[in-house]
Amino acid sequence: MMERAVGIGSALVLGGTGMLKGCSDELVEQGWQVVLPSRRARLTPGQAVREAVRRRGHVPTPRTAAVGAGAGTGGSVVQVAADWSRPQELAGLVNDALLRPAGLLVAWVHDSYRVPVLNAVAPLLDAGAPVVEVHDISAVSPTGGLPEPVLPGHPTQQVVLGFVRRDGRTRWLSHEQTASGVMEAVHRALAGDPPSVRQVGEVDTWEVRY
């Protein structure tokens, strides 16, 4: 059977179909296979069968896929159905879509699902794969700062998304500003820079720490 051509790696982007779409698009342009869990994605017939099997107790295990001869020929994007309240099922669908263990995880997940979802997808990551965790202002504690990274075994860059203040008025960051700020953290992660926290925009109750 002919191997599928892949780009420079597989990346899992959680929360990447909205304000982080620019990040997903840039990774695809760079040659990554990007897997995007999305609540709007529909299951294929094969995915529906596999999900039904998992509901009867199957636990997904990571799968190793060979790098095809066409490596570097361009990226791709695969959307899979996301139900953040069912992290193991989500991880199983991601596992089905990945060509090989993910070499990068970018995650913007609501705090109520963040820990179980990231723990569920952790076995699908390559050993030592960098992580970029994205937080909005609601995740910032005035006294305690940011929550600790969920996956301490993976070097983690953290990004806090704030707001823009101009002429006495404030507004949320645009999609472009959000994607640009997160991609800076992605570049740091892929370059092997030490874990850090980056603030994009202003956050009244918190200052950036390095």
Short mmCIF file of C-alpha atoms in Angstrom, two decimals, residues 26-167:
data_model
loop_
_atom_site.label_atom_id
_atom_site.label_comp_id
_atom_site.label_asym_id
_atom_site.label_seq_id
_atom_site.Cartn_x
_atom_site.Cartn_y
_atom_site.Cartn_z
CA GLU A 26 0.29 28.96 9.00
CA LEU A 27 1.28 25.52 10.25
CA VAL A 28 -0.33 23.94 7.18
CA GLU A 29 1.55 26.37 4.93
CA GLN A 30 4.79 25.34 6.65
CA GLY A 31 4.11 21.70 5.80
CA TRP A 32 2.52 20.33 8.96
CA GLN A 33 -0.31 17.84 9.07
CA VAL A 34 -2.69 19.71 11.39
CA VAL A 35 -5.43 17.83 13.23
CA LEU A 36 -8.23 20.13 14.39
CA PRO A 37 -10.92 18.89 16.77
CA SER A 38 -14.03 20.95 16.05
CA ARG A 39 -17.58 20.86 17.34
CA ARG A 40 -18.73 21.59 13.80
CA ALA A 41 -16.91 18.65 12.20
CA ARG A 42 -18.97 15.66 11.14
CA LEU A 43 -17.93 12.07 11.71
CA THR A 44 -17.19 9.98 8.66
CA PRO A 45 -18.91 6.55 8.65
CA GLY A 46 -15.64 4.90 9.72
CA GLN A 47 -15.17 7.35 12.59
CA ALA A 48 -18.74 6.79 13.73
CA VAL A 49 -18.14 3.03 13.97
CA ARG A 50 -14.89 3.49 15.89
CA GLU A 51 -16.54 5.94 18.30
CA ALA A 52 -19.30 3.44 18.98
CA VAL A 53 -16.67 0.81 19.81
CA ARG A 54 -14.95 3.19 22.22
CA ARG A 55 -18.19 3.85 24.06
CA ARG A 56 -18.17 0.17 24.95
CA GLY A 57 -14.89 0.55 26.76
CA HIS A 58 -12.07 0.70 24.21
CA VAL A 59 -9.24 3.02 25.25
CA PRO A 60 -7.26 4.52 22.34
CA THR A 61 -3.53 3.93 22.13
CA PRO A 62 -1.07 6.03 20.16
CA ARG A 63 -0.25 4.87 16.68
CA THR A 64 3.07 5.22 14.89
CA ALA A 65 2.86 6.06 11.17
CA ALA A 66 5.81 6.01 8.81
CA VAL A 67 7.00 9.18 7.18
CA GLY A 68 6.23 8.90 3.49
CA ALA A 69 8.59 9.55 0.63
CA GLY A 70 6.85 12.84 -0.07
CA ALA A 71 7.86 14.48 3.21
CA GLY A 72 8.12 18.23 2.84
CA THR A 73 5.69 18.44 -0.09
CA GLY A 74 3.11 20.48 1.81
CA GLY A 75 0.79 20.32 4.76
CA SER A 76 -2.77 19.22 5.28
CA VAL A 77 -5.59 19.74 7.73
CA VAL A 78 -7.99 17.18 9.16
CA GLN A 79 -11.00 18.15 11.27
CA VAL A 80 -12.40 15.64 13.72
CA ALA A 81 -15.52 15.89 15.86
CA ALA A 82 -14.83 17.41 19.28
CA ASP A 83 -16.82 16.90 22.44
CA TRP A 84 -14.70 18.38 25.21
CA SER A 85 -16.83 16.61 27.83
CA ARG A 86 -15.72 13.22 26.41
CA PRO A 87 -11.94 13.52 26.39
CA GLN A 88 -11.15 9.85 25.78
CA GLU A 89 -13.44 9.68 22.77
CA LEU A 90 -11.93 12.89 21.45
CA ALA A 91 -8.44 11.43 21.88
CA GLY A 92 -9.48 8.32 19.99
CA LEU A 93 -10.69 10.33 17.00
CA VAL A 94 -7.48 12.37 17.04
CA ASN A 95 -5.46 9.15 17.10
CA ASP A 96 -7.33 7.92 14.03
CA ALA A 97 -6.49 11.13 12.17
CA LEU A 98 -2.82 11.51 13.08
CA LEU A 99 -0.29 10.22 10.58
CA ARG A 100 2.25 9.85 13.39
CA PRO A 101 2.61 11.01 17.02
CA ALA A 102 2.09 14.75 17.22
CA GLY A 103 5.28 16.80 17.39
CA LEU A 104 3.42 19.89 18.59
CA LEU A 105 0.35 20.61 20.69
CA VAL A 106 -1.35 24.01 20.71
CA ALA A 107 -4.25 24.12 23.16
CA TRP A 108 -6.86 26.75 23.92
CA VAL A 109 -9.38 24.81 25.99
CA HIS A 110 -11.90 26.20 28.48
CA ASP A 111 -10.66 25.78 32.03
CA SER A 112 -13.44 23.33 32.96
CA TYR A 113 -12.17 20.84 30.32
CA ARG A 114 -8.52 21.79 30.08
CA VAL A 115 -6.94 19.23 32.42
CA PRO A 116 -8.88 16.10 31.36
CA VAL A 117 -8.60 16.92 27.65
CA LEU A 118 -4.86 17.57 27.71
CA ASN A 119 -4.23 14.47 29.80
CA ALA A 120 -6.29 12.41 27.35
CA VAL A 121 -4.29 13.51 24.30
CA ALA A 122 -0.89 13.33 26.05
CA PRO A 123 -0.24 9.70 24.93
CA LEU A 124 -0.63 10.85 21.31
CA LEU A 125 2.31 13.27 21.55
CA ASP A 126 5.87 12.48 20.54
CA ALA A 127 8.29 12.21 23.44
CA GLY A 128 9.29 15.70 24.50
CA ALA A 129 6.97 17.40 21.99
CA PRO A 130 6.54 21.08 22.87
CA VAL A 131 3.19 22.42 24.06
CA VAL A 132 1.70 25.90 23.72
CA GLU A 133 -1.10 26.58 26.20
CA VAL A 134 -3.32 29.58 25.47
CA HIS A 135 -5.30 31.34 28.21
CA ASP A 136 -7.73 34.23 28.22
CA ILE A 137 -8.15 36.72 31.05
CA SER A 138 -10.62 34.50 32.90
CA ALA A 139 -7.82 32.02 33.62
CA VAL A 140 -5.67 34.63 35.35
CA SER A 141 -5.87 34.85 39.11
CA PRO A 142 -5.04 38.29 40.60
CA THR A 143 -3.09 36.57 43.37
CA GLY A 144 -1.93 33.29 41.87
CA GLY A 145 -1.19 34.16 38.24
CA LEU A 146 -1.67 31.40 35.70
CA PRO A 147 -2.44 27.76 36.36
CA GLU A 148 0.51 25.41 36.10
CA PRO A 149 1.05 23.64 32.75
CA VAL A 150 -0.94 20.41 32.52
CA LEU A 151 1.83 18.30 30.95
CA PRO A 152 5.07 18.92 32.89
CA GLY A 153 6.87 16.28 30.81
CA HIS A 154 6.56 18.51 27.75
CA PRO A 155 8.24 21.95 27.53
CA THR A 156 5.37 24.42 27.64
CA GLN A 157 5.06 27.97 26.37
CA GLN A 158 2.07 29.82 27.84
CA VAL A 159 0.22 32.71 26.22
CA VAL A 160 -2.22 35.08 27.94
CA LEU A 161 -4.64 36.93 25.67
CA GLY A 162 -5.67 40.34 26.92
CA PHE A 163 -7.23 43.39 25.31
CA VAL A 164 -6.25 46.52 23.41
CA ARG A 165 -6.63 49.98 24.91
CA ARG A 166 -6.72 53.00 22.61
CA ASP A 167 -8.07 56.54 23.00
#
